Coordinates of C-alpha atoms in Angstrom, one line a residue:
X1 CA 74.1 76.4 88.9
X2 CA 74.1 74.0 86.2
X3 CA 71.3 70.9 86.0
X4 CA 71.2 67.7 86.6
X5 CA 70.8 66.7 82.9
X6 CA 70.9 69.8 80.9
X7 CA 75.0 70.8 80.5
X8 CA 78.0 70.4 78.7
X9 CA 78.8 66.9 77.9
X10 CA 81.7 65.2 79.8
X11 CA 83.5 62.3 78.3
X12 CA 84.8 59.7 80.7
X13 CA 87.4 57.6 79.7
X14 CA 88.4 54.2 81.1
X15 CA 90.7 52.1 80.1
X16 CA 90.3 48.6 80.8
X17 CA 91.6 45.3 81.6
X18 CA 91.2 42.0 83.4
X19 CA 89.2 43.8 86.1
X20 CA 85.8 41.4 86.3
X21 CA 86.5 41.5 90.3
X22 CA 86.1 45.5 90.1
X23 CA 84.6 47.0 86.9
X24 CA 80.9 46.9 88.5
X25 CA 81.7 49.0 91.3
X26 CA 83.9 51.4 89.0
X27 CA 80.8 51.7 86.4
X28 CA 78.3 51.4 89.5
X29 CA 80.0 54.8 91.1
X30 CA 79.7 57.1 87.7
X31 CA 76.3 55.6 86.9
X32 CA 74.8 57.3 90.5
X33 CA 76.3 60.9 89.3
X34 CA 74.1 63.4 90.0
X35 CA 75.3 65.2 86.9
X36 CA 73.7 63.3 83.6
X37 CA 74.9 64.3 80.9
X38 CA 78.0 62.4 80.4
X39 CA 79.2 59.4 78.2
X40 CA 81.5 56.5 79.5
X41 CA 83.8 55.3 77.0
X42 CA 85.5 51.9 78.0
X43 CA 88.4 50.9 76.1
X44 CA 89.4 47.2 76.5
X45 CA 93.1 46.5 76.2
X46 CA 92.5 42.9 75.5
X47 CA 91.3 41.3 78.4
X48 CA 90.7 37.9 78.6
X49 CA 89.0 37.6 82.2
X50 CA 84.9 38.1 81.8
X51 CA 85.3 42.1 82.2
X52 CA 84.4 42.0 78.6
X53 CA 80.6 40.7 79.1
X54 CA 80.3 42.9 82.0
X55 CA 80.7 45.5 80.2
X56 CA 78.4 44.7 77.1
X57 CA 76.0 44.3 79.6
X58 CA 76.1 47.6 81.2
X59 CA 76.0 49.0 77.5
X60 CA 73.1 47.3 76.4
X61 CA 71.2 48.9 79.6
X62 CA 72.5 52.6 79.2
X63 CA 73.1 54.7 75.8
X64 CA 75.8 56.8 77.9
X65 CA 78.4 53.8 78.1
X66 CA 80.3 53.2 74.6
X67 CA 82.6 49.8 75.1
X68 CA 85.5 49.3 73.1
X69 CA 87.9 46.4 72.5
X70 CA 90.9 46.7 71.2
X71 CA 94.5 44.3 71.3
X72 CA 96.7 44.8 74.4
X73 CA 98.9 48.2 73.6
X74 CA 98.7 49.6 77.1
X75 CA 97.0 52.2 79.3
X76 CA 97.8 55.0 76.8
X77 CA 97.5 53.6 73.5
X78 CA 94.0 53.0 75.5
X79 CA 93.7 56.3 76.5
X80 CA 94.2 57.9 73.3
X81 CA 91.7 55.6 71.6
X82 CA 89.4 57.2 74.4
X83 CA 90.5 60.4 73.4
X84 CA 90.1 60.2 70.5
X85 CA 86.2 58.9 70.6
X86 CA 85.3 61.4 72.9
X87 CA 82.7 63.8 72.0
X88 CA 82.4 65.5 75.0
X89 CA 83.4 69.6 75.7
X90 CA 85.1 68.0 78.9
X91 CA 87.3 64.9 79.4
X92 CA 87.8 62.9 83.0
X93 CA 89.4 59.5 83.6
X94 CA 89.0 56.7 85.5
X95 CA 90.7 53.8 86.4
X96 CA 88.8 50.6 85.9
X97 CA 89.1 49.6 89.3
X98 CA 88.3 53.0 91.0
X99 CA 85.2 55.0 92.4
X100 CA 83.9 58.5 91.9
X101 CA 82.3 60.4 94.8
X102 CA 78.2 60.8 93.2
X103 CA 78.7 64.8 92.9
X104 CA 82.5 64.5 91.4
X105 CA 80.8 65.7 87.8
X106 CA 78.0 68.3 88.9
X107 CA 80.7 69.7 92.1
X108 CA 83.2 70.3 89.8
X109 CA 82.2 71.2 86.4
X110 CA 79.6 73.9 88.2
X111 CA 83.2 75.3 89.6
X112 CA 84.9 74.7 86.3
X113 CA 81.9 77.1 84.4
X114 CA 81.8 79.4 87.1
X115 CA 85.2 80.6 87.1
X116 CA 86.2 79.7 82.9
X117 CA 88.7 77.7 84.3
X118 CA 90.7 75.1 81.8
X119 CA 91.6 72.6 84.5
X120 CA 89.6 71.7 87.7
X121 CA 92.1 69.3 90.2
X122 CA 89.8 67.9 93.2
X123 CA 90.8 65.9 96.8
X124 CA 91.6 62.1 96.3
X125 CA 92.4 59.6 99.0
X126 CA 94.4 56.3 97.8
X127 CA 93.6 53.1 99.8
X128 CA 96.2 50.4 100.2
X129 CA 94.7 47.0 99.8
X130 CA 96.6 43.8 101.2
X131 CA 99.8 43.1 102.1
X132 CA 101.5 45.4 105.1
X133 CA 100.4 48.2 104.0
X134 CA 96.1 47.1 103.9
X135 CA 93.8 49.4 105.0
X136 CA 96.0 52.3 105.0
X137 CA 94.5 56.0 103.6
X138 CA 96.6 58.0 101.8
X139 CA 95.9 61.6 101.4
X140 CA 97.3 65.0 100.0
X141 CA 97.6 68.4 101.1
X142 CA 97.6 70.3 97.9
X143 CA 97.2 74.0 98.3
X144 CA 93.5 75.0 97.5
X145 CA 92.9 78.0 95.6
X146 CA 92.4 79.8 92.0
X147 CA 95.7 79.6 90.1
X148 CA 96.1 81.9 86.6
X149 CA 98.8 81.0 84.9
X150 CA 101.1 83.5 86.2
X151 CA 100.6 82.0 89.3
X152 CA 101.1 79.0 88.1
X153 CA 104.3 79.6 87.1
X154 CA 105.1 81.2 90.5
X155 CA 104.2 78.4 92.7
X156 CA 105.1 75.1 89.9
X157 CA 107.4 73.8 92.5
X158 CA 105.0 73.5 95.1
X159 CA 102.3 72.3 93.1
X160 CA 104.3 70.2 92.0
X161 CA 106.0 68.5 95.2
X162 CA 102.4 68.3 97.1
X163 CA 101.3 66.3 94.5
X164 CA 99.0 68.6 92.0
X165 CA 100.5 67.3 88.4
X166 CA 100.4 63.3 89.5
X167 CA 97.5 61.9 88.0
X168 CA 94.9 62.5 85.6
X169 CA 91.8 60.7 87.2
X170 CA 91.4 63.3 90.1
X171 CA 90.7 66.4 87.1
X172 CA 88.1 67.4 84.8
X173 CA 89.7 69.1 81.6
X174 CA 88.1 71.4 79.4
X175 CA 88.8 69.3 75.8
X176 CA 90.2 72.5 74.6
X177 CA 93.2 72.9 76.7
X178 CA 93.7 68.9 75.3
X179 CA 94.0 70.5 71.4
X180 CA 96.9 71.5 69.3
X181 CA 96.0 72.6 66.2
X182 CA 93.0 70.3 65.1
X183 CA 94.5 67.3 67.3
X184 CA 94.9 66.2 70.5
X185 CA 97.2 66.3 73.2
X186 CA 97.8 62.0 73.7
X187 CA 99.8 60.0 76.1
X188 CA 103.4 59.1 75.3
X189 CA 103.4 55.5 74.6
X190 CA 106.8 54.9 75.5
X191 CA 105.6 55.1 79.5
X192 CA 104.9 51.5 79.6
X193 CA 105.6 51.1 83.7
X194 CA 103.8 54.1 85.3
X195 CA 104.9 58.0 85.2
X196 CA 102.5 58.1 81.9
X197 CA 100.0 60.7 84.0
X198 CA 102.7 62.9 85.3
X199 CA 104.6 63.5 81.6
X200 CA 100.9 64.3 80.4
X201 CA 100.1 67.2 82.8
X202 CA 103.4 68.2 82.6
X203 CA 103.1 68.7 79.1
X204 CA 99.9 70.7 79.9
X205 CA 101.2 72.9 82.5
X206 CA 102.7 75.7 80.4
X207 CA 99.4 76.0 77.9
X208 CA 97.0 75.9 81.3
X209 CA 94.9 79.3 81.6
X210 CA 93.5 79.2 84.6
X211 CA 93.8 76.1 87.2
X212 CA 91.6 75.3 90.1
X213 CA 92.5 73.0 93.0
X214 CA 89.9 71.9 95.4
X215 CA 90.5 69.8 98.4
X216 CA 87.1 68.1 98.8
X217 CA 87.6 64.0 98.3
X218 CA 86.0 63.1 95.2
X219 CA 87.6 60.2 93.9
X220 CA 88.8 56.7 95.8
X221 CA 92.1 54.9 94.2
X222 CA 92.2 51.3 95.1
X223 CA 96.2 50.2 95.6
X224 CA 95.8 46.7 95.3
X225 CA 98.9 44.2 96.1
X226 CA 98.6 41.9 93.2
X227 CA 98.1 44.8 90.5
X228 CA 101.2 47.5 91.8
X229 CA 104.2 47.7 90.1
X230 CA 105.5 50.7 92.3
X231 CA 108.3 48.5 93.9
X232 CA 109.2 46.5 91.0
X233 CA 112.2 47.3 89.0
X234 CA 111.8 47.7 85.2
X235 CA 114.7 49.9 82.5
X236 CA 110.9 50.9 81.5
X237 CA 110.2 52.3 84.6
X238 CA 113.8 54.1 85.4
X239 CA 113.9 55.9 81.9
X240 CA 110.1 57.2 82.5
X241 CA 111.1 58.4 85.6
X242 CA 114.5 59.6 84.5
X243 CA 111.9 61.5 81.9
X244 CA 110.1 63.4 84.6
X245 CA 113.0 64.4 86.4
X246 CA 114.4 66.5 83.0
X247 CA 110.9 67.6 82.1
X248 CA 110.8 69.1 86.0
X249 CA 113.7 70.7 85.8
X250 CA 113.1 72.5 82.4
X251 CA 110.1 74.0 83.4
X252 CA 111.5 74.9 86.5
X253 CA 114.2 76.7 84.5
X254 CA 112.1 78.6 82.5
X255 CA 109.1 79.3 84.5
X256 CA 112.5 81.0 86.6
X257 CA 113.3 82.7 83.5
X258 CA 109.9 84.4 83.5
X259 CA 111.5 86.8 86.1
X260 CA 115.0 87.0 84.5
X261 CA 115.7 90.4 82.7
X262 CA 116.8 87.8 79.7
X263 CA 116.9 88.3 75.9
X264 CA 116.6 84.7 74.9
X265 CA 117.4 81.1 75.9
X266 CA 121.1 80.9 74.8
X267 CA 121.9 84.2 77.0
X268 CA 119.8 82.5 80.1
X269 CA 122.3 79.6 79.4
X270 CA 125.0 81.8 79.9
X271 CA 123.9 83.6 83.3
X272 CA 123.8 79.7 84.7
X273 CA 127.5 78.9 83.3
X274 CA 128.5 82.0 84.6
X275 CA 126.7 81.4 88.0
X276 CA 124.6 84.5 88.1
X277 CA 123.0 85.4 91.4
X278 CA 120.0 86.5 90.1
X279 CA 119.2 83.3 88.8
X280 CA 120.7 81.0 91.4
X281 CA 118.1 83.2 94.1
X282 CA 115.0 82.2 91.5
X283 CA 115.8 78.6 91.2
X284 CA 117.0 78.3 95.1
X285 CA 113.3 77.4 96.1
X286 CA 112.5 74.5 98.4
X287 CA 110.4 72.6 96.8
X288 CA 112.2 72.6 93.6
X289 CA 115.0 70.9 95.6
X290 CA 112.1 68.4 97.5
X291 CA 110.2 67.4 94.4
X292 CA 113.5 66.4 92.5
X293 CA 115.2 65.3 95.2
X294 CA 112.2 62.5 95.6
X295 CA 112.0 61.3 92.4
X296 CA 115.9 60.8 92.4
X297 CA 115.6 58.9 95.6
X298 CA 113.2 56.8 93.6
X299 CA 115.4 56.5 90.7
X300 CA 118.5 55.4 92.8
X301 CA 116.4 52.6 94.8
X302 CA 115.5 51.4 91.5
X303 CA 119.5 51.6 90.5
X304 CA 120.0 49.7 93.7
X305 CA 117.8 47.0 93.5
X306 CA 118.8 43.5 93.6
X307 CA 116.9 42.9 90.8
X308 CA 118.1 45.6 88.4
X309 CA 120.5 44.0 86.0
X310 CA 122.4 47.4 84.6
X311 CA 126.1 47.6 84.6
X312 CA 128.2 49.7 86.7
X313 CA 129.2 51.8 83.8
X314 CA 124.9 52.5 83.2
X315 CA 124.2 53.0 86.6
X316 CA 126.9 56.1 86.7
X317 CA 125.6 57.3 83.6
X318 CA 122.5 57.9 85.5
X319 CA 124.1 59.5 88.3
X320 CA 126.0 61.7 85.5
X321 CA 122.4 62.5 84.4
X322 CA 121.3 63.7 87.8
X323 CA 124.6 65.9 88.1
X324 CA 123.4 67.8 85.4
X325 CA 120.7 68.6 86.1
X326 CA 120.4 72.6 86.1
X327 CA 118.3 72.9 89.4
X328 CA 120.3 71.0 91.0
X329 CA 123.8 72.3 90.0
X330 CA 122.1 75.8 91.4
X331 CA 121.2 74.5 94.7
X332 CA 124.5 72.9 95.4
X333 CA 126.6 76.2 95.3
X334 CA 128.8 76.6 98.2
X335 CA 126.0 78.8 100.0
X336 CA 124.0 75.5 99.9
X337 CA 127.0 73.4 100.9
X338 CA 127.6 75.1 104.0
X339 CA 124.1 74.1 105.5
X340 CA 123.1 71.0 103.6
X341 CA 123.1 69.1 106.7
X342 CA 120.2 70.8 108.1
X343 CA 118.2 70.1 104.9
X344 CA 115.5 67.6 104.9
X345 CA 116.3 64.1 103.8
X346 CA 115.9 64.7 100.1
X347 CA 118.0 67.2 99.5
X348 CA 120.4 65.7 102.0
X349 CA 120.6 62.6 99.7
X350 CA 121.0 64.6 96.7
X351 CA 124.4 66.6 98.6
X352 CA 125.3 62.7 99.0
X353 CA 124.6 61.4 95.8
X354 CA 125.5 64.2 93.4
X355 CA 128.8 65.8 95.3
X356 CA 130.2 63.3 97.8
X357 CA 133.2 61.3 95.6
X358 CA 133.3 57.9 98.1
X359 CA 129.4 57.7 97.6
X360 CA 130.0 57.2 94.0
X361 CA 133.1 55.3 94.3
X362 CA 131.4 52.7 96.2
X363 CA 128.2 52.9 93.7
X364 CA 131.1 52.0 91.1
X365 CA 132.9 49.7 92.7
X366 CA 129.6 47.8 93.6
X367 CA 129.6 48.5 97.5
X368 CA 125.8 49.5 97.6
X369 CA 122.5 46.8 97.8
X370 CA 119.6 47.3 98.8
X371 CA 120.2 51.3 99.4
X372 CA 122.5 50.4 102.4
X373 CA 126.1 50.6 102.6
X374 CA 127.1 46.8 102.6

């Protein structure tokens, strides 16, 4: 059992901007830990609201809290900056906005010691704020458990789909598994509208050791109408989706390959031209299909929207891009054909989307707004 104020050091990084309405009660929630021995390292991206003096003030009052200003380059150019001040032997996040549970540190780093595990992923809820939507608790239902990285590979899908890789404020990561030699793993900085958290861990997965998921509730996310951007179309926002969706289905492919009597990459390649079986059965897995199959349904209400401003000839590029896709080339053989009504609605969409000819016809010819036949 570790103490309240003799441990390994955690560093908490939180970028920050134009949050005066909310910074208190983020800074207010890690400042009751019962775990002590951590530092709060608040980068500013450039705000120009009063969360600035805030901040200085809650510095002046406690030695743990280092505040940082810096011009406006975005949540990861923030990020990084905090990853690269931290000093800690552990790294956490939080959002300026959000609220840890008081035992989020001493829970989960006791569980993170106690099992030598590189990656400890804890129970969030998200509350929508304002609009339709206010008051609304969103919760998920990742399976719990002790993962090595065999395992990992074995159930990535699922982890996946149920939500285990989405963000980085719900983990505590040992700083090691963050280190390639003598730097750091950073954020990409071309994510400039979301998806940023999800290439991150993605990028982690394959190096991860040992994984823990616990699903206690130890950190609140605040969705707040006037700050989401998860409706909005942006090209930013399609291409860092886009992103995900190839980064998903590589690993898929070779954590697949892991079980493939297969000399090298180029002969793998070859089994999937040539259709092999044994393959096709490893990547026929249902929540390879599901977690896909979503983010496409989010990319193609993006392609639809009224406000996006691509050409017809674009849009099809992106629905050549989804066609080939290895994972789902695999699960639409004519096995899958035969019963892809009696799919659930993702993959349904995809058997729509990626094989139907007069769904794409009308896509070209314009026919579709809104995601409704018109």
């Amino acid at each position: 059992m570790i103490l309240q104020n003799v441990g390994p050091l955690v560093s908490i990084i939180m970028p920050l901007y134009n949050a005066e309405k909310y910074i208190s009660s983020a800074i207010e929630s890690i400042l009751h830990q019962t775990y002590f021995n951590f530092e709060l390292i608040i980068i500013d991206d450039g705000s120009s609201d009063g969360s600035a003096d805030i901040c200085k003030s809650y510095a002046l009052k406690d030695h743990r809290i280092r505040y940082y200003f810096e011009e406006n380059s975005g949540i990861c150019a923030a990020r990084n900056l905090g990853l690269l001040y931290a000093k800690g032997e552990y790294i956490a996040f939080c959002d300026d906005d959000d609220e840890y549970d008081k035992d989020l540190l001493k829970d989960n780093l006791e569980i993170l010691i106690q099992s030598d595990a590189d990656l400890v992923k804890f129970g969030r809820e998200i509350k929508h704020l304002g609009g339709t939507d206010d008051g609304w608790t969103e919760t998920f239902d990742i399976p719990e458990g002790e993962y090595a990285n065999n395992q990992i590979r074995k159930n990535f899908a699922e982890l996946e789909f149920k939500g285990a890789f989405m963000f980085v404020w719900d983990s505590i990561f040992k700083k090691s598994l963050l280190t390639v030699n003598d730097g750091i793993i950073s954020f990409d900085t071309s994510f400039t509208s979301g998806y940023e958290d999800v290439d991150f861990n993605l990028r982690l997965v394959p190096k991860i050791h040992k994984l823990i998921v616990r699903s206690k509730i130890y950190y609140t996310h605040f969705m707040r109408t006037e700050n989401s951007t998860s409706l909005k179309y942006s090209k930013a926002k399609l291409d860092g989706l886009m992103k995900t969706v190839r980064m998903s289905d590589n690993i898929s492919l070779l954590f697949a390959l892991d079980h493939a009597d297969v000399e090298n990459i180029d002969a793998a390649e070859k089994m999937l031209t040539d259709n092999n079986m044994a393959i096709s059965k490893l990547l026929d897995n249902a929540f390879i299909l599901d977690g896909l199959g979503e983010k496409i349904y989010q990319c193609l209400m993006l392609l639809l929207s009224e406000a996006c401003d691509l050409s017809k000839q674009e849009k099809l590029s992106y629905l050549k891009m989804f066609m080939e896709l290895k994972s789902i080339n695999i699960a639409f053989s004519k096995a899958a054909k035969k019963s892809a009504k009696q799919q659930n609605r993702y993959r349904y969409l995809l058997y729509s989307l990626l094989k139907h000819k007069h769904f794409r016809l009308l896509f070209a010819a314009g026919k579709l707004k809104s995601g409704k036949f018109s």
